XYZ file of C-alpha atoms in Angstrom:
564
model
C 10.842 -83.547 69.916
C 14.425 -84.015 69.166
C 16.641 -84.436 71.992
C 18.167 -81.317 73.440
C 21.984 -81.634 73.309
C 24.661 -80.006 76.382
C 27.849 -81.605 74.678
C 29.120 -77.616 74.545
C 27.201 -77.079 78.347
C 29.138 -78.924 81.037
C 31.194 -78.910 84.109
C 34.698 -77.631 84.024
C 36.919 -77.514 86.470
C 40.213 -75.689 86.911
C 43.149 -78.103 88.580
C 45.030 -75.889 89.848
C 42.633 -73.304 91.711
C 39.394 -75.765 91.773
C 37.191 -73.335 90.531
C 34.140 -74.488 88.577
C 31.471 -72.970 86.467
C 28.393 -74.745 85.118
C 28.770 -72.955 81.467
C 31.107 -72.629 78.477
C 30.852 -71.522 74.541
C 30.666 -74.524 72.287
C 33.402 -76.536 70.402
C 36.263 -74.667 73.189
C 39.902 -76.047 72.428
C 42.233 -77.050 75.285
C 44.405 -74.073 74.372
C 41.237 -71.984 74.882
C 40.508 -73.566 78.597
C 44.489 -73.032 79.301
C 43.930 -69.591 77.914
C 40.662 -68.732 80.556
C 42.355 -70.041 83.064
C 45.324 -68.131 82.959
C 43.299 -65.265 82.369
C 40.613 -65.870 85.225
C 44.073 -66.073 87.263
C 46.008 -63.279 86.347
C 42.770 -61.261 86.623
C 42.271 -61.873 89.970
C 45.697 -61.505 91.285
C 45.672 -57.848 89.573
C 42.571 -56.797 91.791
C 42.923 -55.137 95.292
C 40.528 -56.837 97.765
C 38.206 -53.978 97.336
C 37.625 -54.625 93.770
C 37.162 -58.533 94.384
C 34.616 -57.502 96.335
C 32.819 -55.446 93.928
C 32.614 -57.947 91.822
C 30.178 -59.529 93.868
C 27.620 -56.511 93.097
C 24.914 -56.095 90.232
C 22.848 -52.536 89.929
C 20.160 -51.432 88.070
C 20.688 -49.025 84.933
C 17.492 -47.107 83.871
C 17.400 -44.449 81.423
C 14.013 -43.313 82.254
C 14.384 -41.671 85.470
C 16.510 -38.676 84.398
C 20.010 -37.922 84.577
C 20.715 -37.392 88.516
C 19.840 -41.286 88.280
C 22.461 -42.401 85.552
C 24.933 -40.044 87.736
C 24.476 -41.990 91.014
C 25.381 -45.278 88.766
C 28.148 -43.987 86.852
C 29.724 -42.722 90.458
C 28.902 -46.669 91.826
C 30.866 -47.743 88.873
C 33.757 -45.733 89.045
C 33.677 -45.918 93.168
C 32.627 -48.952 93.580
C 34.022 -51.292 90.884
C 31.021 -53.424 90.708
C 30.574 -56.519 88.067
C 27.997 -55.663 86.532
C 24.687 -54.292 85.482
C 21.077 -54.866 84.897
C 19.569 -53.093 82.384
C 16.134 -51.491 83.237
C 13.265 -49.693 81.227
C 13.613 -47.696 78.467
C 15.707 -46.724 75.949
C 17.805 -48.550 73.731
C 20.027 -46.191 72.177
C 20.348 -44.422 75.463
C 21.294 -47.491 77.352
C 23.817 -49.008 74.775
C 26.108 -45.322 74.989
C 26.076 -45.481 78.747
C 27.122 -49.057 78.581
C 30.173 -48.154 76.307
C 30.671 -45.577 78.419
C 30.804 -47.650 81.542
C 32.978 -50.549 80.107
C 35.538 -48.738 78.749
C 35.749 -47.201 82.549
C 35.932 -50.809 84.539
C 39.158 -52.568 84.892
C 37.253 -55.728 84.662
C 34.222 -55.898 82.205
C 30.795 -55.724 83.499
C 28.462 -57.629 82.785
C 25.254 -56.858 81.546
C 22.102 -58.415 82.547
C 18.363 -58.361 81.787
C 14.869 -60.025 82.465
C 14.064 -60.560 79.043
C 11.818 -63.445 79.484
C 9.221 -62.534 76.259
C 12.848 -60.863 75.069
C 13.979 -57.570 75.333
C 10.264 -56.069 75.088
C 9.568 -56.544 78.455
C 12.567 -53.620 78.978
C 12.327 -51.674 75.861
C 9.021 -50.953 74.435
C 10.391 -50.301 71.306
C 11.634 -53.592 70.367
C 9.013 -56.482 69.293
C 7.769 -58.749 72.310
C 7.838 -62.749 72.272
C 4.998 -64.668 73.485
C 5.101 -65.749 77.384
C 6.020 -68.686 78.934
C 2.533 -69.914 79.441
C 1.905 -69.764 75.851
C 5.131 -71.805 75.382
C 4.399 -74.201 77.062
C 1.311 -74.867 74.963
C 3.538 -75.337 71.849
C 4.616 -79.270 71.296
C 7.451 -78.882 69.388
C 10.005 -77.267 71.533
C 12.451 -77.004 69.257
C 10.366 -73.664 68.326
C 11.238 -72.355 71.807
C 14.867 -73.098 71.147
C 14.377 -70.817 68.099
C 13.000 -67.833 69.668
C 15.842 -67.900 71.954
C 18.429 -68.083 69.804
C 16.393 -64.802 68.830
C 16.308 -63.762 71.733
C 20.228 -64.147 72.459
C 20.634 -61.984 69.148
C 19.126 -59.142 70.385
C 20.888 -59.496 73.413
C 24.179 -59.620 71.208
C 23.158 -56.519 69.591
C 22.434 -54.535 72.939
C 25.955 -55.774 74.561
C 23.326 -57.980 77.111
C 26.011 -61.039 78.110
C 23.331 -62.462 80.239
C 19.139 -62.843 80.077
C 17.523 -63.592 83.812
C 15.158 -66.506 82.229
C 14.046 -69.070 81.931
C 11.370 -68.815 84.842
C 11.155 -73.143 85.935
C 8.744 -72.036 88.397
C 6.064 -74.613 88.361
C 2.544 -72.530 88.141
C 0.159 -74.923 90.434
C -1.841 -71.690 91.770
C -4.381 -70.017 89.267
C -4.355 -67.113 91.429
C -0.477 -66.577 91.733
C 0.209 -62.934 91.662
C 3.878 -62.875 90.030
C 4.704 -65.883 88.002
C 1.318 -67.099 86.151
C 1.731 -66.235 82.203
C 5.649 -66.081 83.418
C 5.561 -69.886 83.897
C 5.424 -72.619 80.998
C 3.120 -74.464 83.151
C 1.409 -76.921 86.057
C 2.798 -80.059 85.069
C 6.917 -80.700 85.863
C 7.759 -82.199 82.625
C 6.418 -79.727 80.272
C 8.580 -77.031 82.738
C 11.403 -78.911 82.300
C 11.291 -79.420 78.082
C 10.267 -75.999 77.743
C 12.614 -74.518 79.993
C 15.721 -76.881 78.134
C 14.423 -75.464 74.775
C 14.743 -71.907 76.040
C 18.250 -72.062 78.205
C 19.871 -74.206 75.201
C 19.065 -71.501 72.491
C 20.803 -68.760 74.514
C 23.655 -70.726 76.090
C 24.707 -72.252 72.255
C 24.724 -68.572 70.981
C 26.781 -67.548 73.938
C 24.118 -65.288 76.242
C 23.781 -66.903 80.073
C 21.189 -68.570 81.220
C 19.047 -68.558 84.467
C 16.483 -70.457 85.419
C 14.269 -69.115 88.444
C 13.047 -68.889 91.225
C 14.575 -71.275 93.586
C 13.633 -72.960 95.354
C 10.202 -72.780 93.345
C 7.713 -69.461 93.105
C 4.906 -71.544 91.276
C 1.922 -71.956 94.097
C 2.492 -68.670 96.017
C -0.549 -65.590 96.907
C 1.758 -63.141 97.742
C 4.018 -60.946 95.314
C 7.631 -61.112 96.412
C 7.612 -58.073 95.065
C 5.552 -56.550 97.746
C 6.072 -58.966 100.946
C 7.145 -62.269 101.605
C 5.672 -65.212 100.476
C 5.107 -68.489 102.326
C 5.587 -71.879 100.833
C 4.005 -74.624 103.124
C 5.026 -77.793 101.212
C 6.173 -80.531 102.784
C 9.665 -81.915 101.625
C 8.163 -85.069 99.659
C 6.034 -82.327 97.668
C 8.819 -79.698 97.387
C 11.002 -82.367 95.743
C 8.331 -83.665 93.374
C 7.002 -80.573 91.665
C 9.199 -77.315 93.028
C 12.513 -78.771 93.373
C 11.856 -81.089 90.299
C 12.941 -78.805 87.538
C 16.084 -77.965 89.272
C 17.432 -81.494 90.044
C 16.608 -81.878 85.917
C 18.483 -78.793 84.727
C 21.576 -77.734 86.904
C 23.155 -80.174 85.787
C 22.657 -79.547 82.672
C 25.288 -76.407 81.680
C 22.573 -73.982 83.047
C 25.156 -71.285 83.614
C 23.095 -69.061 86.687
C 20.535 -70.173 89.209
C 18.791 -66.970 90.723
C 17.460 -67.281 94.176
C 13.767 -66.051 95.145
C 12.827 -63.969 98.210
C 10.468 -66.939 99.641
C 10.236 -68.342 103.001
C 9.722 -72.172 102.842
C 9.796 -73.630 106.697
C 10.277 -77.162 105.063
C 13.851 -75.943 104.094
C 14.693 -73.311 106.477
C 14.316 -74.065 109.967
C 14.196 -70.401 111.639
C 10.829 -69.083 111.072
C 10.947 -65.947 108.402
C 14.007 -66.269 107.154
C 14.218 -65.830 103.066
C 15.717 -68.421 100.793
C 17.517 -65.873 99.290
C 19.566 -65.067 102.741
C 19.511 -68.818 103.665
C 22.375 -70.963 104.515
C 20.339 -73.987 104.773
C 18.516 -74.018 101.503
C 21.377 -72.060 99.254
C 24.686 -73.972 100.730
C 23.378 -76.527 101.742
C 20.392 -77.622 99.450
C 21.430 -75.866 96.032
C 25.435 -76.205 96.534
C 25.996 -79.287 98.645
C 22.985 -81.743 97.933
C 21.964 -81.068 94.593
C 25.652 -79.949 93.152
C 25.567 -76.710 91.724
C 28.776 -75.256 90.447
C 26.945 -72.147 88.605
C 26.605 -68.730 89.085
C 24.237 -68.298 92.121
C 22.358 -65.166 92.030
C 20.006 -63.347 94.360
C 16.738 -62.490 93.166
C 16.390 -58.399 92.995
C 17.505 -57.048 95.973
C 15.023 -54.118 96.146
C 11.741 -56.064 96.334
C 9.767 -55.716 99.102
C 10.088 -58.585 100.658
C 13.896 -58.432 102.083
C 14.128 -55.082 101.326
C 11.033 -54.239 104.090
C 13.122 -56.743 106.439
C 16.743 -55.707 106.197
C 18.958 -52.697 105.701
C 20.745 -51.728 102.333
C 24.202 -53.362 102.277
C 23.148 -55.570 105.996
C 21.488 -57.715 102.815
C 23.726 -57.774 100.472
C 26.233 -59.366 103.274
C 23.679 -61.732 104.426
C 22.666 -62.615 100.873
C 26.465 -63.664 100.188
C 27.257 -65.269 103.557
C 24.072 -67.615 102.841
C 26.566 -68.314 99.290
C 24.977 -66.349 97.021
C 27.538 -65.184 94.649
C 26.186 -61.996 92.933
C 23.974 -59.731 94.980
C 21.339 -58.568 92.451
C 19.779 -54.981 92.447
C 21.799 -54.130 95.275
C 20.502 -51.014 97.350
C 24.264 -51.026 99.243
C 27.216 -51.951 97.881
C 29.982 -49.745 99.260
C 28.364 -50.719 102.981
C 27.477 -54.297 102.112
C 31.266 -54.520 100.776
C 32.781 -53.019 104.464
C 30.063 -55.869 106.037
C 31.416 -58.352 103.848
C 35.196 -57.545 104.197
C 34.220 -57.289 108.620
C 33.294 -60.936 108.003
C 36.059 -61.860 106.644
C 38.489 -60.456 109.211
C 36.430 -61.743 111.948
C 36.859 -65.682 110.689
C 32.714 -65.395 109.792
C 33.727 -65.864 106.065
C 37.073 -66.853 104.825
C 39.351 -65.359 101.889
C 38.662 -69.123 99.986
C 35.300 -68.382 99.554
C 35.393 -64.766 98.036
C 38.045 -66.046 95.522
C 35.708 -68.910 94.698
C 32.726 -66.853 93.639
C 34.854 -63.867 92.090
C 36.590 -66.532 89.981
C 33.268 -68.045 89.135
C 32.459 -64.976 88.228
C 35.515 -64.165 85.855
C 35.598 -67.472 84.528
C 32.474 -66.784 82.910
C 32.914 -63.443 82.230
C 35.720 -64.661 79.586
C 33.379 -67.711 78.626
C 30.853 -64.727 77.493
C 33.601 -63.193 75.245
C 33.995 -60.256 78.055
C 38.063 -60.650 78.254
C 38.028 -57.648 75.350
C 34.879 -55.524 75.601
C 34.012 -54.018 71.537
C 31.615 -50.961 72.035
C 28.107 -51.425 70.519
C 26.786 -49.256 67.665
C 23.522 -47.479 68.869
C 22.334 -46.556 65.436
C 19.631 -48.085 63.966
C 19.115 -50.202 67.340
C 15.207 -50.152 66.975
C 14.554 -50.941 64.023
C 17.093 -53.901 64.498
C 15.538 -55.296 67.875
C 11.766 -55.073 65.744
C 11.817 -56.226 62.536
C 10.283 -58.580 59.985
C 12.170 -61.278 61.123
C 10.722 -61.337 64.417
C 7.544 -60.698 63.346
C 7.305 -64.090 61.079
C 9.109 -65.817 64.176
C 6.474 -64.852 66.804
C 3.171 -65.349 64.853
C 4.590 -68.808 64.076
C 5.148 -69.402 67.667
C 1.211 -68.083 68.446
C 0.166 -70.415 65.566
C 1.505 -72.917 66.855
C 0.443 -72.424 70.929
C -3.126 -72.100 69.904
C -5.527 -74.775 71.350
C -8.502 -76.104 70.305
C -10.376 -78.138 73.309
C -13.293 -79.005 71.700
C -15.059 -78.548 68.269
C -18.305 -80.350 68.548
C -20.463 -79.737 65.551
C -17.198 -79.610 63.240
C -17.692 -75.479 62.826
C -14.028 -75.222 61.951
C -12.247 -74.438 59.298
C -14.533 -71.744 58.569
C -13.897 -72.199 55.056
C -15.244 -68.368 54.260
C -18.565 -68.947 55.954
C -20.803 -66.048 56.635
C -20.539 -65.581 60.011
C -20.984 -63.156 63.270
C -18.151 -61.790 65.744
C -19.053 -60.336 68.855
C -16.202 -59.021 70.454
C -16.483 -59.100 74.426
C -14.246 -58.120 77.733
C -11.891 -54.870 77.904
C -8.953 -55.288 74.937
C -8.684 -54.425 71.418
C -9.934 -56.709 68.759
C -10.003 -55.064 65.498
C -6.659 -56.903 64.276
C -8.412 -59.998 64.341
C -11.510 -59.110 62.827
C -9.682 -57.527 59.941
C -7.587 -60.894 59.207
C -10.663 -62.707 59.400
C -11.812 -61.501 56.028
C -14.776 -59.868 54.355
C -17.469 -62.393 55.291
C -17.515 -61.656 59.026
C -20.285 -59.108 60.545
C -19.208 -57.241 63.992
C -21.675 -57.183 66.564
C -21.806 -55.583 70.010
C -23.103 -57.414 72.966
C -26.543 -55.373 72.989
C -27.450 -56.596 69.405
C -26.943 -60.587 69.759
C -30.684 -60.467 69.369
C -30.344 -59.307 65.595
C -28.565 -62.473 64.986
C -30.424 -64.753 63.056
C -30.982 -68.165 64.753
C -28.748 -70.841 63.504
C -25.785 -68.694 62.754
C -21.819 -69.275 62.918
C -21.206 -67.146 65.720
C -17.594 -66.243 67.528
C -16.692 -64.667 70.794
C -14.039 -63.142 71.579
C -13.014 -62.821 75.233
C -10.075 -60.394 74.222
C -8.214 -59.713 77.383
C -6.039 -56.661 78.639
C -2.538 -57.933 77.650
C -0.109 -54.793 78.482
C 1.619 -56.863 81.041
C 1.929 -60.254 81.859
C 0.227 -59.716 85.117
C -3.672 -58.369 84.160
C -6.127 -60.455 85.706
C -7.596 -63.305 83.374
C -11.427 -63.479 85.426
C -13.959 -62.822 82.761
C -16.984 -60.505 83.951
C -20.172 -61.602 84.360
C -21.574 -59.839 81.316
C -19.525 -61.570 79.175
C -20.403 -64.599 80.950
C -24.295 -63.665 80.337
C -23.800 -63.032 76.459
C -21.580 -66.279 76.210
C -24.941 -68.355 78.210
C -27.491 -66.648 75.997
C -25.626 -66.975 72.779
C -25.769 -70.954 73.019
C -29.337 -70.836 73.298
C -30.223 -70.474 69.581
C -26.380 -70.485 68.484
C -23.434 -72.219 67.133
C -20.718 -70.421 69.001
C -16.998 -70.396 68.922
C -15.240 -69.256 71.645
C -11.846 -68.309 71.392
C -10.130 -66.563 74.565
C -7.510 -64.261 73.394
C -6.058 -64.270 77.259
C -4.508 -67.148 79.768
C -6.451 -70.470 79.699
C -7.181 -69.646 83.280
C -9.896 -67.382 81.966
C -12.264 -70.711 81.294
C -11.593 -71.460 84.955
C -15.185 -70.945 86.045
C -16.609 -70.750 82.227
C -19.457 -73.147 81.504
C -18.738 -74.588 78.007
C -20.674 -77.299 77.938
C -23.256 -75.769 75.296
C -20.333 -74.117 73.711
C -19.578 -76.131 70.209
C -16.325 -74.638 69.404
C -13.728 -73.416 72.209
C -10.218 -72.491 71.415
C -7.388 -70.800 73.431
C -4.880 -68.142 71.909
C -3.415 -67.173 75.353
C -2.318 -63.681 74.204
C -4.373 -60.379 72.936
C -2.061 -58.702 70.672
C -1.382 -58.123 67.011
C 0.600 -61.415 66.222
C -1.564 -63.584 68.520
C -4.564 -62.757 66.932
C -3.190 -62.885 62.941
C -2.036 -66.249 63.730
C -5.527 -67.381 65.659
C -7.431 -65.618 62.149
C -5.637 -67.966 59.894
C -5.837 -70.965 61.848
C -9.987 -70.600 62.142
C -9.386 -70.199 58.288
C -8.136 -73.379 57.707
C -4.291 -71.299 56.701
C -2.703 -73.167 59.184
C -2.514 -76.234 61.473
C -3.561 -76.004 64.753
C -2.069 -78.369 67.540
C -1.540 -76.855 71.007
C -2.178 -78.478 73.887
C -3.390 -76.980 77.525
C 0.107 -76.005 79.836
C -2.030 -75.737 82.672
C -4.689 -77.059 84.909
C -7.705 -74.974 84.408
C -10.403 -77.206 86.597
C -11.796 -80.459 86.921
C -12.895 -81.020 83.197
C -9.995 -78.993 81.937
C -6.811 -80.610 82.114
C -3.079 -79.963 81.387
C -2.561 -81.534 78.439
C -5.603 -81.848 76.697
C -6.248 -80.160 72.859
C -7.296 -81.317 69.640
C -5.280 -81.187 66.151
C -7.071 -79.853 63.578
C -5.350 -80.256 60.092
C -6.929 -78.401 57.243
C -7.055 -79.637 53.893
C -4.912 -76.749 52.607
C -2.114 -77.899 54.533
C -2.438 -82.199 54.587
């Protein structure tokens, strides 16, 4: 892998107010740095304390939840003056008019943010999903990742998005973690890390933020944050080797937004229960003093359960930003969490200093991102430009290239147009692959394995339910029979069109052939169809512990003749 280059990605600071951002555009002149900061300057001096304020606050747009909804946020816009938005599910066209709408209202421009970790699919159904992370972080050549997030960062362009809440550097060391899992590029730090650089560089060079999440790491938790809170019970000397790790390698790095999670972690915090994202200890004093960040510092969503079970609308918000958050995310409160803030202030809790430090921040790289002059997005035609051809041949190159092959004992691939069997098993479609696969293949069900004659080439499929990046991967124990009784009289290819996780309590040891394709949708399985016919190279590697015989890192090349 090449090395990733920051020369455009580094630390500026202003002399004369001493305010520092992590991020700016590439190849910026003097005269442009004299020019932000006289901007960021003038900007701030023209805003009443109320609107300084506001620009502390992020809600959530959706255009699926009828118009009484869009109402209450065009009324927090207008009343309010927030900073910015984070667009929501559904509609594209629908979401870029209200954005116009709402910029050409705010006295400062907004801006506009989005988890669009797999890209802007995971938002709007309509445009053309990107693999996960997981499946990433089985690809060796990152520069691919770089690539789909330059993508990425043109979609975002093309929606008015300014900033994409990704990469997740959580460090997945629990099979069983409810929220990150596919989300993450993996157990081991160092694959995180060169994934993670891949990602963050292809957005920051074409000018969409960066974020990389969940501080201070979400990789080995049970409990969705999204529900309650979870516990981290690390001790510091394990924190800093594998959760803190990917941190202390990127912030310094022009990674222009760190977003905080909703975790308690008594190794870091000393009072029992409180969240990182409301603590002093671990988001002063960790994040900003001992490790150095100058970046954007942004709460998790504010709405999840668990803060939002443990504190009241706008009490959080002025919690979150006394701990030195500097953007309150999915804020339930901001006209009371802005009269909590400003009581702070007056009572000596907070001073002025610090609000003019994180709404400068905040300016700075809202001119940075182009924002200075807001030009109203074109909705036409927004579909068909966020799903396209172009992302097609992008994505199924990224699948081709994630797809591992851990063992192939009795040399079964390429198939080379052998007649052979495919028994499709577990609860997803399939038919896209069995199409691709060509003319020679024969579809059975699992009732009529006995019909097979002995001897025979014979794949399964574990295709798993990939809707959301959060399904379950266990595989029944039907499918587990079929795989066992297949082997007896058998030469059997497995190929798990789900996470790797799936072979977690698998026996393969009588299984010839097993490959991993991580994902069960249309491009995922084109791309594992012409790698088993010898169309195209196959050279992933495994992100992620599995168990004791399968181990991050491990995968087989197999290089056809058709492409030596």
């Amino acid at each position: 892998m090449k090395k990733l280059i920051y020369s455009s990605l580094f630390i500026f600071i202003f002399s004369s107010s001493k305010i520092s951002a992590q991020y700016q555009p590439k190849n910026i002149s003097k005269d442009d740095l004299k020019k932000a900061n006289q901007w960021v300057d003038k900007t701030y001096k023209n805003l009443s304390q109320d609107e300084k304020l506001g620009q502390l606050f992020i809600v959530a747009l959706y255009t699926n939840r009828g118009e009484s909804e869009i109402e209450k946020v065009r009324n927090i816009v207008a009343n309010d003056k927030i900073g910015g938005l984070i667009l929501m599910q559904d509609d594209a066209a629908r979401e870029i008019t209200l954005v116009n709408e709402f910029q050409q209202k705010s006295k400062v421009p907004l801006m506009i943010g989005m988890d669009a970790e797999w890209g802007l699919y995971q938002r709007i159904a309509a445009a053309h999903k990107f693999p996960w992370a997981m499946t990433l972080g089985a690809i060796q050549d990152k520069n691919l990742i770089e690539k789909m997030s330059a993508k990425i960062a043109e979609d975002c362009h093309r929606m008015g998005i300014n900033w994409d809440f990704a990469p997740v550097v959580d460090v997945n060391t629990n099979p069983n973690n409810p929220i990150i899992g596919n989300r993450s590029f993996g157990s081991e730090v160092s694959n995180v890390v060169n994934s993670a650089s891949a990602y963050a560089n292809g957005l920051q060079n074409n000018n969409i933020l960066a974020a990389i999440k969940h501080f201070p790491g979400h990789g080995d938790t049970s409990t969705d944050s999204h529900a309650d809170l979870p516990l981290i019970a690390h001790n510091l000397d394990r924190l800093n080797a594998v959760e803190l790790a990917p941190y202390k390698a990127l912030i310094n790095q022009g990674i222009g937004g760190v977003m905080v999670a909703h975790l308690y972690v008594p190794a870091l915090e000393t009072t029992k229960g409180i969240p990182a994202s409301v603590s002093k200890n671990i988001i002063t004093g960790l994040l900003k003093n001992k490790l150095g960040y100058k970046g954007l510092i942004i709460t998790d969503a504010l709405n999840m359960g668990a803060v939002a079970n443990r504190y009241k609308p706008g009490e959080l918000d002025a919690m979150a930003f006394k701990a030195g958050n500097d953007i309150m995310l999915f804020s339930q409160g901001v006209a009371e969490g802005k009269k909590l803030i400003q009581k702070a202030i007056e009572s000596g809790e907070i001073s002025q200093s610090r609000v003019e430090e994180s709404v400068k921040k905040i300016l700075l790289t809202k001119y940075f991102l182009g924002l200075e002059k807001y030009t109203p997005k074109n909705p036409e035609n927004i579909n068909s430009d966020l799903n396209n051809d172009s992302h097609k041949t992008l994505v199924q190159n990224l699948y081709s290239n994630a797809i591992t092959l851990l063992k192939d004992e009795k040399k079964l691939l390429p198939l080379n147009g052998k007649q052979i069997y495919y028994i499709p098993l577990e609860e997803a479609p399939y038919q896209t692959f069995a199409n691709r696969l060509g003319s020679n293949i024969t579809i059975k069900n699992a009732n009529e394995i006995a019909t097979i004659p002995a001897n025979s080439t014979v794949i399964v499929g574990f295709h798993k339910d990939n809707s959301t990046a959060y399904k379950p991967y266990k595989i029944s124990d039907a499918s587990k029979k079929v795989l066992s009784d297949l082997t007896k009289n058998q030469n059997v290819i497995l190929n798990v069109f789900g996470s790797a996780y799936a072979l977690k309590d698998i026996d393969i040891s009588k299984v010839s052939t097993v490959l991993v394709s991580y994902e069960n949708n249309e491009d995922s399985m084109n791309a594992t169809a012409d790698a088993l016919n010898g169309k195209t190279k196959i050279q992933g590697r495994l992100p992620v512990l599995v168990n004791d015989t399968l181990k991050s890192g491990m995968g087989m090349d197999l290089i056809p003749a058709i492409v030596k």
